[in-house]
Amino acid sequence: MKITPEQRVTLHEFNNLTKSLSFNMYDVCYTKTKAEREAYIEYIDEQYNADRLTKILENVTEIIGAHVLNVAKQDFVPQGASVTLLVSEGPVVEVPTESYDESPGPLPESVVLSLDKSHITVHTYPEYHPVEGISTFRADIDVSTCGEISPLKALNYLIHSFETDIMTMDYRVRGFTRDIQGQKLFIDHEINSIQNYIPDEVKKLYDMIDVNIYQENIFHTKCKLKEFDLDNYLFGTTKVDLHPGEAEEITAKLTTEMDEIFYGKNIH
């Protein structure tokens, strides 16, 4: 059944489709010495501690129109943090009007029930290369909703909440709901790519690859920053402090690190 963004569908009982967005980001940095590496890890732990991550997830909850039921958060030793929010759908007053080319509607005209099967989680993973001087920070955010609310509404906000060199995004719709005639609906909005929910000014900065399985409602997009200023990747030093040829060597190491993460394989 093909549904346009303008249509409203009256459902039998409630919308129990499960929509899941996995947002995976990497920040890459060059840390030449042990002291620089330790300072970078300390900076990341402070910049993305459990309290700040909780605020980010609370903002995501507000953006998608959900309500926080419970918060669990933890800062780990020696590094890393995790936050989990249990959220409910809550009442929907009107059809959402904002979109990035595509809208995660339509909404049914039937009564909306509050559900407690939705959650938002984030886990962080700072780490470093034992030899090459590369340090990376990874954050995994999962937004899983049950009902009409869509996690795609928060994608732009998530992109701007982290310093992202590489992004991997997966969006899946599971289950089915029924209209009043009993016909199954396996998705309740039109989508052909996650890229349609990313603003053009952001897409211009990244090389992007899509792998989509439309008949299964599975969508995958990964992005790698096209260009970067080396000064933004040096921790505790600048380009003017480097020896002749060192800037080119570090740039090559950073580029290889990004390529390996982007393509998912070691490059020798």
Short mmCIF file of C-alpha atoms in Angstrom, two decimals:
data_model
loop_
_atom_site.label_atom_id
_atom_site.label_comp_id
_atom_site.label_asym_id
_atom_site.label_seq_id
_atom_site.Cartn_x
_atom_site.Cartn_y
_atom_site.Cartn_z
CA MET A 1 0.00 0.00 0.00
CA LYS A 2 1.56 3.28 -1.14
CA ILE A 3 1.02 6.20 1.24
CA THR A 4 1.67 9.83 0.46
CA PRO A 5 2.67 12.38 3.13
CA GLU A 6 -0.73 14.06 2.74
CA GLN A 7 -2.75 10.95 3.55
CA ARG A 8 -4.16 10.03 6.92
CA VAL A 9 -4.85 6.41 7.62
CA THR A 10 -7.33 5.26 10.25
CA LEU A 11 -5.79 2.30 12.07
CA HIS A 12 -7.28 -0.68 13.80
CA GLU A 13 -6.21 -0.13 17.43
CA PHE A 14 -2.78 1.58 17.57
CA ASN A 15 0.37 1.96 15.48
CA ASN A 16 2.85 -0.67 16.71
CA LEU A 17 5.55 -0.29 14.05
CA THR A 18 9.06 -0.26 15.51
CA LYS A 19 11.41 2.32 13.98
CA SER A 20 15.09 2.18 14.90
CA LEU A 21 17.86 4.62 14.04
CA SER A 22 21.47 3.70 14.80
CA PHE A 23 23.83 6.67 14.59
CA ASN A 24 27.53 5.80 14.84
CA MET A 25 30.16 8.56 14.74
CA TYR A 26 33.95 8.77 14.90
CA ASP A 27 36.24 11.64 15.82
CA VAL A 28 39.90 11.13 14.85
CA CYS A 29 42.87 12.95 16.37
CA TYR A 30 46.69 12.80 16.21
CA THR A 31 48.33 12.51 19.62
CA LYS A 32 52.09 12.28 19.23
CA THR A 33 53.08 11.66 22.84
CA LYS A 34 51.68 9.74 25.77
CA ALA A 35 50.89 13.02 27.51
CA GLU A 36 48.94 14.27 24.47
CA ARG A 37 47.05 10.99 24.28
CA GLU A 38 46.12 11.12 27.96
CA ALA A 39 45.06 14.76 27.58
CA TYR A 40 42.87 13.89 24.59
CA ILE A 41 41.16 11.05 26.44
CA GLU A 42 40.61 13.34 29.41
CA TYR A 43 39.17 16.03 27.12
CA ILE A 44 36.78 13.54 25.50
CA ASP A 45 35.68 12.18 28.86
CA GLU A 46 34.91 15.71 30.04
CA GLN A 47 33.33 16.87 26.77
CA TYR A 48 31.07 13.83 26.48
CA ASN A 49 30.46 12.83 30.07
CA ALA A 50 27.23 11.17 31.18
CA ASP A 51 25.58 14.45 32.17
CA ARG A 52 26.15 16.08 28.78
CA LEU A 53 25.12 12.92 26.93
CA THR A 54 21.94 12.82 29.01
CA LYS A 55 21.13 16.37 27.92
CA ILE A 56 21.69 15.42 24.27
CA LEU A 57 19.34 12.44 24.56
CA GLU A 58 16.73 14.53 26.37
CA ASN A 59 16.84 16.98 23.47
CA VAL A 60 16.44 14.08 21.03
CA THR A 61 13.39 12.96 23.00
CA GLU A 62 11.88 16.43 22.73
CA ILE A 63 12.63 16.70 19.00
CA ILE A 64 10.88 13.42 18.14
CA GLY A 65 7.92 14.31 20.33
CA ALA A 66 8.39 11.66 23.02
CA HIS A 67 8.43 11.86 26.81
CA VAL A 68 11.17 10.69 29.19
CA LEU A 69 10.04 7.99 31.64
CA ASN A 70 13.37 6.97 33.16
CA VAL A 71 17.08 7.85 32.90
CA ALA A 72 20.05 5.58 33.66
CA LYS A 73 23.56 7.01 33.22
CA GLN A 74 27.09 6.03 34.11
CA ASP A 75 30.62 7.39 33.66
CA PHE A 76 33.15 4.56 33.45
CA VAL A 77 36.74 4.18 34.64
CA PRO A 78 39.19 4.65 33.01
CA GLN A 79 37.07 6.25 30.26
CA GLY A 80 33.74 6.15 28.47
CA ALA A 81 30.12 6.77 29.41
CA SER A 82 26.68 5.27 28.80
CA VAL A 83 23.18 6.71 29.04
CA THR A 84 19.82 4.99 28.51
CA LEU A 85 16.46 6.76 28.38
CA LEU A 86 13.14 4.95 28.48
CA VAL A 87 10.60 7.07 26.61
CA SER A 88 6.90 6.99 25.80
CA GLU A 89 5.11 8.22 22.74
CA GLY A 90 2.48 10.42 24.37
CA PRO A 91 -0.39 12.17 22.60
CA VAL A 92 0.05 13.57 19.11
CA VAL A 93 -1.85 16.78 18.43
CA GLU A 94 -1.21 17.34 14.75
CA VAL A 95 0.70 16.03 11.76
CA PRO A 96 4.35 17.19 11.83
CA THR A 97 5.07 19.92 9.30
CA GLU A 98 8.87 20.12 9.37
CA SER A 99 10.90 17.81 7.16
CA TYR A 100 14.08 17.42 5.17
CA ASP A 101 12.53 16.68 1.76
CA GLU A 102 10.63 13.70 3.19
CA SER A 103 8.32 13.58 6.20
CA PRO A 104 8.01 10.68 8.64
CA GLY A 105 4.17 10.82 8.54
CA PRO A 106 1.34 10.09 8.11
CA LEU A 107 -0.46 9.94 11.45
CA PRO A 108 -3.62 7.91 12.04
CA GLU A 109 -6.90 9.48 13.09
CA SER A 110 -7.45 6.87 15.79
CA VAL A 111 -6.68 7.37 19.48
CA VAL A 112 -2.96 7.39 20.30
CA LEU A 113 -1.85 5.24 23.23
CA SER A 114 1.16 5.96 25.42
CA LEU A 115 3.73 3.21 24.91
CA ASP A 116 6.71 2.28 27.07
CA LYS A 117 8.54 0.19 24.46
CA SER A 118 10.78 2.97 23.19
CA HIS A 119 14.29 3.78 24.30
CA ILE A 120 17.29 5.93 23.43
CA THR A 121 20.84 4.91 24.31
CA VAL A 122 24.37 6.23 23.86
CA HIS A 123 27.70 4.54 24.55
CA THR A 124 31.13 6.14 24.06
CA TYR A 125 34.43 4.45 23.25
CA PRO A 126 37.67 6.52 23.40
CA GLU A 127 40.71 4.54 22.23
CA TYR A 128 44.18 4.98 20.70
CA HIS A 129 46.63 3.31 18.35
CA PRO A 130 49.59 1.82 20.28
CA VAL A 131 52.14 2.82 17.61
CA GLU A 132 50.90 5.32 15.02
CA GLY A 133 49.85 8.16 17.36
CA ILE A 134 46.21 8.05 16.27
CA SER A 135 43.46 8.43 18.87
CA THR A 136 39.78 7.95 18.08
CA PHE A 137 36.52 8.62 19.85
CA ARG A 138 33.43 6.64 18.90
CA ALA A 139 29.88 7.23 20.04
CA ASP A 140 27.00 4.86 19.29
CA ILE A 141 23.49 6.28 19.60
CA ASP A 142 20.40 4.12 19.16
CA VAL A 143 16.92 5.63 18.99
CA SER A 144 14.18 2.99 18.98
CA THR A 145 10.54 4.09 18.86
CA CYS A 146 7.25 2.24 18.80
CA GLY A 147 4.32 4.03 17.19
CA GLU A 148 4.08 7.15 15.07
CA ILE A 149 7.05 9.12 16.38
CA SER A 150 10.08 8.87 14.10
CA PRO A 151 13.76 8.94 15.19
CA LEU A 152 14.72 10.48 11.83
CA LYS A 153 13.46 13.84 13.07
CA ALA A 154 16.49 14.04 15.40
CA LEU A 155 19.17 13.08 12.86
CA ASN A 156 20.24 16.64 12.01
CA TYR A 157 20.54 17.48 15.71
CA LEU A 158 22.66 14.38 16.39
CA ILE A 159 25.03 15.26 13.55
CA HIS A 160 25.60 18.71 15.01
CA SER A 161 25.97 17.43 18.59
CA PHE A 162 29.25 15.61 17.89
CA GLU A 163 32.51 16.36 16.07
CA THR A 164 32.05 13.88 13.27
CA ASP A 165 34.73 12.75 10.82
CA ILE A 166 32.93 9.52 9.90
CA MET A 167 29.24 8.73 10.37
CA THR A 168 27.40 5.45 9.87
CA MET A 169 23.60 5.51 10.03
CA ASP A 170 21.13 2.64 9.88
CA TYR A 171 17.35 3.01 9.84
CA ARG A 172 14.96 0.05 10.06
CA VAL A 173 11.20 -0.31 10.30
CA ARG A 174 9.96 -3.58 11.81
CA GLY A 175 6.61 -5.22 12.36
CA PHE A 176 3.30 -4.11 10.88
CA THR A 177 0.14 -2.33 11.84
CA ARG A 178 -3.36 -2.66 10.35
CA ASP A 179 -5.89 -0.25 8.95
CA ILE A 180 -9.60 -0.63 9.83
CA GLN A 181 -10.07 -3.02 6.89
CA GLY A 182 -7.35 -5.28 8.30
CA GLN A 183 -4.76 -4.53 5.60
CA LYS A 184 -1.20 -4.62 6.88
CA LEU A 185 1.04 -1.54 6.72
CA PHE A 186 4.72 -2.41 7.00
CA ILE A 187 5.82 1.24 6.93
CA ASP A 188 3.87 4.44 7.50
CA HIS A 189 5.96 7.00 5.61
CA GLU A 190 7.80 7.40 2.32
CA ILE A 191 11.60 7.12 2.37
CA ASN A 192 14.19 6.25 -0.26
CA SER A 193 17.36 7.31 1.59
CA ILE A 194 18.53 8.52 4.99
CA GLN A 195 20.28 11.28 3.05
CA ASN A 196 16.91 12.95 2.53
CA TYR A 197 16.91 13.78 6.26
CA ILE A 198 20.36 15.39 6.15
CA PRO A 199 20.50 19.10 5.17
CA ASP A 200 22.31 19.94 1.93
CA GLU A 201 24.94 22.06 3.69
CA VAL A 202 25.99 19.00 5.71
CA LYS A 203 25.97 16.62 2.74
CA LYS A 204 28.36 18.90 0.85
CA LEU A 205 31.03 18.24 3.48
CA TYR A 206 31.00 14.43 3.17
CA ASP A 207 31.57 11.61 0.72
CA MET A 208 28.48 9.41 1.13
CA ILE A 209 27.52 5.84 0.27
CA ASP A 210 24.03 4.29 0.46
CA VAL A 211 23.14 0.61 0.79
CA ASN A 212 19.35 0.24 0.93
CA ILE A 213 17.05 -2.82 0.88
CA TYR A 214 13.74 -1.20 0.08
CA GLN A 215 11.59 -4.32 0.20
CA GLU A 216 12.82 -4.95 3.77
CA ASN A 217 12.60 -1.29 4.89
CA ILE A 218 16.31 -1.25 5.70
CA PHE A 219 18.34 1.89 4.95
CA HIS A 220 22.08 2.40 5.42
CA THR A 221 24.18 5.52 4.83
CA LYS A 222 27.81 6.17 5.71
CA CYS A 223 29.72 9.44 5.41
CA LYS A 224 33.38 10.50 5.46
CA LEU A 225 34.59 14.08 5.72
CA LYS A 226 35.98 15.22 2.35
CA GLU A 227 38.56 17.75 3.56
CA PHE A 228 40.07 18.73 6.90
CA ASP A 229 42.44 21.29 8.39
CA LEU A 230 45.34 19.51 10.08
CA ASP A 231 45.38 22.04 12.93
CA ASN A 232 41.97 20.70 14.01
CA TYR A 233 43.48 17.22 14.42
CA LEU A 234 46.63 18.06 16.38
CA PHE A 235 46.22 17.86 20.13
CA GLY A 236 48.60 20.08 22.06
CA THR A 237 50.48 21.41 19.03
CA THR A 238 49.98 23.18 15.67
CA LYS A 239 51.25 22.77 12.12
CA VAL A 240 53.90 25.46 12.58
CA ASP A 241 55.52 23.36 15.33
CA LEU A 242 56.01 20.35 13.06
CA HIS A 243 59.28 19.32 11.40
CA PRO A 244 59.60 19.44 7.58
CA GLY A 245 57.57 16.62 6.05
CA GLU A 246 55.88 15.79 9.35
CA ALA A 247 52.60 17.45 8.37
CA GLU A 248 52.34 15.29 5.25
CA GLU A 249 53.14 12.14 7.27
CA ILE A 250 50.49 12.91 9.90
CA THR A 251 47.92 13.82 7.24
CA ALA A 252 48.54 10.47 5.55
CA LYS A 253 48.05 8.61 8.84
CA LEU A 254 44.80 10.47 9.57
CA THR A 255 43.52 9.87 6.04
CA THR A 256 44.30 6.15 6.26
CA GLU A 257 42.55 5.92 9.64
CA MET A 258 39.41 7.58 8.23
CA ASP A 259 39.46 5.42 5.09
CA GLU A 260 39.81 2.22 7.12
CA ILE A 261 36.87 3.14 9.34
CA PHE A 262 34.77 4.25 6.36
CA TYR A 263 35.41 1.15 4.25
CA GLY A 264 35.54 -1.25 7.20
CA LYS A 265 38.88 -2.85 6.38
CA ASN A 266 42.59 -2.42 7.05
CA ILE A 267 44.53 -0.64 4.31
CA HIS A 268 48.21 -1.51 3.98
#
